[in-house]
Short mmCIF file of C-alpha atoms in Angstrom, two decimals:
data_model
loop_
_atom_site.label_atom_id
_atom_site.label_comp_id
_atom_site.label_asym_id
_atom_site.label_seq_id
_atom_site.Cartn_x
_atom_site.Cartn_y
_atom_site.Cartn_z
CA MET A 1 -4.83 -4.79 -16.10
CA ALA A 2 -6.10 -5.39 -12.61
CA PHE A 3 -9.44 -6.41 -14.04
CA ALA A 4 -9.84 -7.78 -17.55
CA PRO A 5 -12.39 -5.85 -19.68
CA ALA A 6 -14.25 -9.07 -20.50
CA VAL A 7 -14.80 -9.70 -16.81
CA TRP A 8 -16.12 -6.17 -16.34
CA LEU A 9 -18.55 -6.62 -19.22
CA ALA A 10 -19.72 -9.93 -17.78
CA ALA A 11 -20.18 -8.37 -14.35
CA GLN A 12 -22.20 -5.50 -15.78
CA ALA A 13 -24.31 -7.89 -17.86
CA GLU A 14 -25.06 -9.99 -14.80
CA ILE A 15 -26.00 -6.95 -12.76
CA CYS A 16 -28.21 -5.56 -15.51
CA GLU A 17 -30.14 -8.80 -16.07
CA ASP A 18 -33.84 -8.56 -15.46
CA ASP A 19 -34.71 -9.73 -11.98
CA ASP A 20 -38.14 -9.58 -10.41
CA GLU A 21 -36.57 -8.90 -7.04
CA VAL A 22 -34.69 -5.84 -8.29
CA GLU A 23 -36.59 -2.65 -8.87
CA ALA A 24 -36.76 -1.55 -12.50
CA ASP A 25 -35.84 1.96 -11.40
CA THR A 26 -32.22 1.68 -10.22
CA CYS A 27 -32.40 4.78 -8.07
CA THR A 28 -34.85 5.24 -5.22
CA GLU A 29 -36.52 8.58 -4.63
CA PRO A 30 -34.34 9.62 -1.64
CA GLN A 31 -31.12 8.85 -3.51
CA ARG A 32 -32.34 10.53 -6.72
CA LYS A 33 -33.46 13.56 -4.75
CA PHE A 34 -30.16 13.79 -2.93
CA LEU A 35 -27.92 13.23 -5.98
CA ASN A 36 -29.93 15.54 -8.22
CA HIS A 37 -29.37 18.27 -5.66
CA TYR A 38 -25.80 18.41 -6.98
CA ASP A 39 -24.49 19.18 -10.44
CA ASP A 40 -21.68 16.91 -11.63
CA ASP A 41 -18.89 19.08 -10.22
CA ALA A 42 -20.52 19.42 -6.81
CA LEU A 43 -21.29 15.69 -6.76
CA PHE A 44 -17.62 14.92 -7.40
CA GLU A 45 -16.58 17.35 -4.69
CA ARG A 46 -18.92 15.62 -2.23
CA PHE A 47 -18.29 11.96 -3.04
CA HIS A 48 -15.00 12.14 -5.01
CA LEU A 49 -16.72 9.93 -7.59
CA THR A 50 -18.72 10.60 -10.74
CA ARG A 51 -22.43 10.02 -11.23
CA PRO A 52 -22.04 6.95 -13.53
CA CYS A 53 -19.53 5.48 -11.12
CA ILE A 54 -21.90 5.90 -8.16
CA ALA A 55 -24.72 4.30 -10.17
CA PHE A 56 -22.52 1.30 -11.00
CA ILE A 57 -21.42 0.87 -7.38
CA THR A 58 -25.04 1.05 -6.21
CA ASP A 59 -26.08 -1.61 -8.73
CA CYS A 60 -23.21 -3.88 -7.62
CA VAL A 61 -24.19 -3.61 -3.96
CA ARG A 62 -27.91 -4.00 -4.69
CA HIS A 63 -27.24 -7.13 -6.73
CA ARG A 64 -25.30 -8.70 -3.85
CA LEU A 65 -27.83 -7.74 -1.18
CA LYS A 66 -30.97 -8.79 -3.00
CA ASP A 67 -30.99 -12.25 -1.42
CA THR A 68 -29.98 -11.16 2.07
CA ARG A 69 -32.15 -8.14 2.83
CA ASP A 70 -34.34 -8.84 5.80
CA GLN A 71 -35.50 -5.32 6.51
CA VAL A 72 -38.84 -3.89 5.45
CA ASN A 73 -38.93 -0.43 6.94
CA GLY A 74 -35.18 0.14 7.16
CA PRO A 75 -33.03 2.14 4.71
CA SER A 76 -33.02 1.01 1.10
CA VAL A 77 -29.86 -0.26 -0.56
CA ASP A 78 -29.54 3.06 -2.39
CA GLU A 79 -29.70 4.98 0.88
CA MET A 80 -27.19 2.63 2.45
CA VAL A 81 -24.75 3.09 -0.45
CA ILE A 82 -24.80 6.89 -0.51
CA THR A 83 -24.45 6.92 3.27
CA ALA A 84 -21.36 4.69 3.08
CA LEU A 85 -19.89 6.62 0.12
CA ASP A 86 -20.35 9.89 1.99
CA PHE A 87 -18.48 8.42 4.96
CA TYR A 88 -15.67 6.99 2.81
CA ALA A 89 -15.13 10.30 1.01
CA ASN A 90 -15.28 12.62 4.01
CA GLY A 91 -14.65 10.56 7.12
CA ILE A 92 -17.90 11.96 8.60
CA LEU A 93 -21.51 12.13 7.46
CA SER A 94 -23.13 15.39 6.45
CA SER A 95 -26.16 16.41 8.52
CA GLU A 96 -28.02 17.00 5.23
CA LEU A 97 -27.55 13.37 4.18
CA VAL A 98 -28.48 11.99 7.61
CA HIS A 99 -31.68 14.08 7.56
CA LEU A 100 -32.55 12.99 4.03
CA VAL A 101 -32.15 9.24 4.48
CA GLN A 102 -33.43 9.43 8.07
CA ILE A 103 -31.11 6.73 9.36
CA ASP A 104 -30.97 6.53 13.12
CA GLN A 105 -27.57 7.49 14.58
CA MET A 106 -27.29 4.07 16.21
CA GLU A 107 -27.92 2.43 12.84
CA ILE A 108 -25.41 4.46 10.80
CA HIS A 109 -22.40 2.38 11.88
CA GLU A 110 -24.28 -0.81 11.10
CA VAL A 111 -25.14 0.50 7.62
CA ILE A 112 -21.52 1.47 6.89
CA ASN A 113 -20.27 -1.88 8.19
CA LYS A 114 -22.77 -3.75 6.03
CA VAL A 115 -21.85 -1.89 2.83
CA SER A 116 -18.14 -2.24 3.65
CA LYS A 117 -18.55 -5.99 4.06
CA VAL A 118 -20.30 -6.24 0.69
CA LEU A 119 -17.68 -4.13 -1.11
CA SER A 120 -14.77 -5.94 0.53
CA GLY A 121 -16.36 -9.19 -0.59
CA MET A 122 -15.96 -7.98 -4.19
CA VAL A 123 -12.13 -8.00 -3.97
CA LYS A 124 -11.75 -11.17 -6.05
CA GLU A 125 -13.87 -9.67 -8.80
CA PHE A 126 -12.38 -6.18 -8.94
CA ILE A 127 -8.81 -6.67 -7.66
CA THR A 128 -7.08 -9.39 -9.64
CA PHE A 129 -3.50 -10.39 -10.33
CA PRO A 130 -2.64 -11.05 -14.00
CA ALA A 131 -4.12 -14.48 -14.61
CA ASN A 132 -2.05 -15.78 -17.51
CA GLY A 133 1.21 -15.32 -19.37
CA GLU A 134 -0.21 -12.83 -21.84
CA GLU A 135 -1.59 -10.56 -19.11
CA ARG A 136 1.68 -10.77 -17.15
CA ALA A 137 3.64 -9.95 -20.30
CA ASN A 138 1.46 -6.88 -20.90
CA VAL A 139 1.99 -5.62 -17.34
CA ALA A 140 5.74 -6.28 -17.57
CA HIS A 141 5.92 -4.49 -20.93
CA GLU A 142 4.31 -1.34 -19.51
CA ILE A 143 6.64 -1.34 -16.51
CA LYS A 144 9.68 -1.82 -18.73
CA LYS A 145 8.57 1.09 -20.94
CA ILE A 146 8.65 3.39 -17.93
CA CYS A 147 11.87 2.34 -16.20
CA GLY A 148 13.66 -0.29 -18.27
CA ILE A 149 13.42 -3.05 -15.65
CA PRO A 150 12.40 -6.32 -17.35
CA THR A 151 9.99 -9.08 -16.28
CA ALA A 152 8.46 -7.13 -13.39
CA VAL A 153 4.71 -7.68 -13.00
CA GLY A 154 3.84 -5.42 -10.08
CA LEU A 155 4.85 -3.08 -7.27
CA VAL A 156 4.44 -4.19 -3.66
CA GLY A 157 4.32 -2.14 -0.48
CA CYS A 158 2.32 -1.56 2.67
CA MET A 159 -0.33 1.10 3.20
CA HIS A 160 -0.27 2.43 6.79
CA LEU A 161 -3.49 3.84 8.22
CA LYS A 162 -3.65 5.66 11.55
CA VAL A 163 -5.73 4.25 14.40
CA LYS A 164 -6.36 4.88 18.09
CA PRO A 165 -4.88 1.83 19.82
CA PRO A 166 -5.78 0.55 23.29
CA GLN A 167 -3.60 1.95 26.06
CA HIS A 168 -2.24 -1.45 27.02
CA ASP A 169 -1.21 -2.35 23.46
CA LYS A 170 0.16 0.83 21.93
CA GLU A 171 3.56 -0.58 21.02
CA ALA A 172 2.05 -3.29 18.83
CA PHE A 173 0.55 -0.58 16.62
CA ARG A 174 3.60 1.72 16.55
CA ASN A 175 5.21 1.72 13.09
CA THR A 176 8.69 2.73 11.96
CA MET A 177 7.59 6.38 11.68
CA ASP A 178 6.39 6.40 15.30
CA ASN A 179 2.69 6.50 14.35
CA HIS A 180 0.03 4.10 15.59
CA THR A 181 -1.33 2.32 12.55
CA VAL A 182 -2.72 -0.77 10.98
CA MET A 183 -1.09 -1.79 7.71
CA THR A 184 -2.20 -3.59 4.57
CA GLN A 185 0.04 -4.99 1.87
CA VAL A 186 -0.99 -3.97 -1.64
CA ILE A 187 0.35 -4.69 -5.13
CA SER A 188 -0.36 -2.34 -8.02
CA ASP A 189 0.47 -2.20 -11.70
CA CYS A 190 2.21 0.79 -13.28
CA GLU A 191 -1.14 2.48 -13.96
CA GLY A 192 -2.14 2.55 -10.29
CA ASN A 193 -4.65 -0.32 -10.37
CA PHE A 194 -4.57 -2.56 -7.33
CA MET A 195 -3.85 -6.21 -8.21
CA SER A 196 -3.69 -7.61 -4.68
CA VAL A 197 -4.80 -6.51 -1.20
CA GLU A 198 -3.99 -8.50 1.94
CA ASN A 199 -5.75 -8.46 5.31
CA CYS A 200 -4.57 -5.73 7.66
CA CYS A 201 -2.32 -6.26 10.67
CA VAL A 202 -0.79 -4.11 13.42
CA GLY A 203 1.59 -1.34 12.36
CA SER A 204 4.71 -2.84 13.96
CA THR A 205 4.63 -5.91 11.70
CA PRO A 206 7.72 -6.17 9.45
CA GLU A 207 6.80 -5.85 5.78
CA GLN A 208 8.82 -8.94 4.93
CA THR A 209 6.81 -10.95 7.45
CA ILE A 210 3.56 -9.86 5.78
CA TRP A 211 4.95 -10.80 2.38
CA ASP A 212 6.14 -14.22 3.53
CA SER A 213 2.69 -15.13 4.82
CA SER A 214 0.72 -13.54 1.96
CA GLU A 215 -1.31 -15.55 -0.51
CA ILE A 216 0.41 -13.96 -3.50
CA ALA A 217 3.88 -14.92 -2.17
CA GLN A 218 2.78 -18.52 -1.79
CA GLN A 219 1.39 -18.52 -5.33
CA LEU A 220 4.67 -17.18 -6.70
CA LYS A 221 6.63 -19.85 -4.81
CA ARG A 222 4.46 -22.51 -6.42
CA GLY A 223 5.14 -21.03 -9.85
CA VAL A 224 1.54 -20.02 -10.43
CA HIS A 225 2.57 -16.65 -11.88
CA GLY A 226 5.76 -17.68 -13.64
CA THR A 227 9.28 -16.48 -12.93
CA ASN A 228 8.68 -12.76 -12.59
CA TRP A 229 9.76 -9.97 -10.28
CA ILE A 230 7.61 -7.90 -7.94
CA ILE A 231 9.31 -4.55 -7.33
CA ALA A 232 9.54 -3.92 -3.58
CA GLY A 233 10.54 -1.15 -1.17
CA LYS A 234 12.93 -0.78 1.74
CA GLY A 235 11.17 -3.14 4.12
CA TYR A 236 11.59 -6.16 1.85
CA THR A 237 14.51 -8.48 1.18
CA LEU A 238 15.85 -9.32 -2.27
CA SER A 239 14.69 -12.82 -3.15
CA ARG A 240 13.62 -14.93 -6.09
CA HIS A 241 10.50 -12.83 -6.70
CA LEU A 242 11.14 -9.58 -4.80
CA LEU A 243 13.28 -6.93 -6.48
CA THR A 244 14.61 -4.26 -4.14
CA ALA A 245 16.97 -1.33 -4.58
CA ILE A 246 20.71 -2.05 -4.36
CA LEU A 247 22.29 -1.39 -0.98
CA PRO A 248 25.04 -0.51 -0.51
CA VAL A 249 25.58 1.35 -3.78
CA LYS A 250 29.03 0.56 -5.15
CA ASP A 251 29.20 2.06 -8.63
CA LYS A 252 27.34 4.02 -11.30
CA ALA A 253 25.52 0.95 -12.54
CA ASP A 254 24.03 0.55 -9.05
CA GLN A 255 23.06 4.22 -9.04
CA ARG A 256 21.35 3.90 -12.42
CA PHE A 257 19.45 0.83 -11.36
CA ASN A 258 18.29 2.49 -8.15
CA ALA A 259 17.12 5.50 -10.18
CA ALA A 260 15.08 3.16 -12.38
CA HIS A 261 13.73 1.34 -9.33
CA ASN A 262 12.75 4.61 -7.66
CA MET A 263 11.11 5.89 -10.84
CA ILE A 264 8.70 2.97 -11.07
CA TYR A 265 8.18 2.51 -7.32
CA THR A 266 6.97 6.09 -7.10
CA VAL A 267 3.84 4.90 -8.97
CA LEU A 268 2.82 2.80 -5.96
CA GLN A 269 3.60 5.63 -3.55
CA LYS A 270 1.40 7.99 -5.59
CA THR A 271 -1.36 5.39 -5.76
CA ILE A 272 -1.45 4.93 -1.98
CA PHE A 273 -1.46 8.69 -1.42
CA SER A 274 -4.24 9.08 -4.01
CA VAL A 275 -6.42 6.46 -2.28
CA LYS A 276 -5.99 8.16 1.08
CA THR A 277 -6.86 11.50 -0.50
CA ARG A 278 -10.00 10.23 -2.24
CA PHE A 279 -11.23 8.33 0.81
CA LYS A 280 -10.65 10.54 3.83
CA CYS A 281 -12.09 7.93 6.17
CA LEU A 282 -8.65 6.30 5.87
CA ALA A 283 -7.00 9.31 7.53
CA ASN A 284 -7.88 7.77 10.88
CA LEU A 285 -9.78 4.52 11.31
CA GLY A 286 -10.54 5.22 14.97
CA HIS A 287 -10.38 2.90 17.95
CA VAL A 288 -9.08 -0.59 17.35
CA GLN A 289 -8.19 -3.80 19.18
CA GLN A 290 -5.39 -6.09 18.01
CA ASN A 291 -7.61 -9.17 18.00
CA SER A 292 -10.49 -7.51 16.14
CA LEU A 293 -9.18 -5.95 12.94
CA ASP A 294 -11.80 -7.46 10.63
CA LYS A 295 -14.03 -4.36 10.48
CA LYS A 296 -11.03 -2.13 9.71
CA ALA A 297 -9.89 -4.57 7.02
CA GLU A 298 -13.33 -4.45 5.41
CA VAL A 299 -13.27 -0.63 5.21
CA ILE A 300 -9.74 -0.70 3.73
CA LYS A 301 -10.62 -3.35 1.15
CA ALA A 302 -13.87 -1.53 0.31
CA CYS A 303 -11.88 1.63 -0.48
CA CYS A 304 -9.42 -0.37 -2.60
CA VAL A 305 -12.30 -1.89 -4.58
CA LEU A 306 -13.82 1.57 -5.06
CA HIS A 307 -10.42 2.88 -6.18
CA ASN A 308 -10.22 0.26 -8.95
CA ILE A 309 -13.80 0.95 -10.01
CA ALA A 310 -13.04 4.67 -10.12
CA LYS A 311 -10.00 3.95 -12.29
CA LYS A 312 -12.13 1.97 -14.75
CA PHE A 313 -14.61 4.87 -14.93
CA SER A 314 -11.70 7.31 -15.48
CA VAL A 315 -12.66 9.26 -12.38
CA PRO A 316 -10.01 11.97 -11.88
CA ALA A 317 -7.67 11.59 -8.94
CA LEU A 318 -7.86 14.30 -6.32
CA ASN A 319 -4.06 14.36 -6.12
CA ASP A 320 -1.81 12.26 -8.33
CA THR A 321 1.43 14.17 -7.81
CA MET A 322 2.13 13.70 -4.09
CA VAL A 323 3.80 10.48 -2.96
CA GLU A 324 3.32 8.41 0.18
CA PRO A 325 6.53 8.44 2.26
CA MET A 326 8.44 5.18 2.27
CA HIS A 327 8.77 3.64 5.70
CA PRO A 328 12.30 2.84 6.86
CA ALA A 329 13.19 -0.83 6.90
CA SER A 330 12.60 -2.49 10.25
CA ASN A 331 15.29 -4.38 12.11
CA TYR A 332 14.02 -7.61 10.60
CA GLN A 333 16.55 -8.55 7.91
CA LEU A 334 17.64 -11.74 6.21
CA PRO A 335 21.38 -12.47 5.91
CA VAL A 336 23.10 -10.40 3.24
CA VAL A 337 24.28 -12.36 0.23
CA GLU A 338 27.66 -11.38 -1.16
CA TRP A 339 27.34 -11.14 -4.90
CA SER A 340 30.25 -12.68 -6.76
CA LEU A 341 28.88 -12.69 -10.28
CA SER A 342 29.32 -10.07 -12.95
CA LYS A 343 26.75 -7.31 -13.42
CA VAL A 344 24.38 -6.49 -16.20
CA HIS A 345 25.16 -2.84 -16.94
CA LEU A 346 22.84 -0.05 -17.90
CA VAL A 347 23.41 1.58 -21.24
CA GLN A 348 25.96 4.39 -21.27
CA SER A 349 23.20 6.92 -21.83
CA ASP A 350 21.04 7.07 -18.70
CA GLN A 351 17.91 7.89 -20.70
CA ASP A 352 16.46 7.14 -24.10
CA SER A 353 14.88 9.71 -26.42
CA SER A 354 11.64 9.62 -24.41
CA GLY A 355 13.44 10.49 -21.19
CA ARG A 356 13.04 7.01 -19.69
CA LEU A 357 15.86 5.10 -18.05
CA LYS A 358 17.14 2.12 -19.99
CA LEU A 359 18.72 -1.17 -19.04
CA LEU A 360 20.99 -3.22 -21.26
CA PRO A 361 21.56 -6.89 -20.34
CA SER A 362 25.00 -8.44 -20.74
CA LEU A 363 25.40 -10.82 -23.65
CA ALA A 364 26.31 -13.48 -21.10
CA THR A 365 22.83 -13.35 -19.52
CA ALA A 366 21.14 -16.71 -19.76
CA HIS A 367 18.12 -15.82 -17.61
CA LEU A 368 17.22 -13.56 -14.69
CA PHE A 369 16.96 -16.20 -12.01
CA PRO A 370 20.25 -17.95 -11.19
CA PRO A 371 20.40 -20.48 -8.32
CA VAL A 372 21.48 -17.71 -5.94
CA TYR A 373 18.88 -14.95 -5.65
CA SER A 374 20.16 -11.88 -7.45
CA HIS A 375 19.32 -8.62 -9.06
CA PRO A 376 18.54 -8.40 -12.76
CA LEU A 377 21.73 -6.34 -12.63
CA VAL A 378 23.54 -9.48 -11.48
CA ILE A 379 24.10 -12.61 -13.56
#
């Protein structure tokens, strides 16, 4: 859903077109020698990706670098890609790989930065929000099947990534869990595909502030994506397009809705944890300055692109059961609206025959977006 199959086929066709500037053999001798050293299981353990997936990623990067390569005796694109993938997967480079590709230590960071820039530049191709009514309806249908919440087309939250901040600016990077981080807002569907990734900012930034300034929020305000909900966590405020849990909880209907909300929001928490597990470079992004987050943003976006590619190649997750902890809401809050309208109640039975929570709208419901922002449980 994050990337239409037709677009994938077109991308692959473009990459596979004959081009005199691209070698007929898609794998150089050093990369072939290194990859063939591993059987499929060992390769997955090393890179957390499968062999076909690595080949596709290499072709994508090669295709985008073919017009910009200015090096003759430097590392090939294939060597650059496996070097970057090794770093993403493990957070460090193996001495075996460094010896094989013979990249100078001073050049390794430049190689990783270059590949990260290329991969992050592929965000608009591999991380896409549903583009039309049919795609949005499909996403909403899958979400509703899981939790019963209607007309929701995504799950939004922030991914926090630890860094080493400068001594004079530590507080700017301190998040609500007392860690020093940068943070990136992401939106996923209910299958764990990323549909939107924003630029990163310092860890103390309120999530609502990031949302308000995000491109996707502006698009929703303009009606580009219709009148749909994005399911959001604790750091967000209920609004025309953001659907949060009900606080305070006043009755059983509120409890049932919150259970449904938590059920689907867990998908995003698992997705974020899975990305951090697959790409261990995200465990700590190292030293950072507040006014120079671009390189960190490129690594984060590169890993998000690789995550979506891995999903399309059905690469197994390293851990799809653990969830990323939800950060407490910051002190930044909009005024609370007192709801005075009647509620849409959940069905008397909390679950249907498949074990999923169900919602039942009131017969008085005209639509889900009255003039005053409200829950789908409020009409």
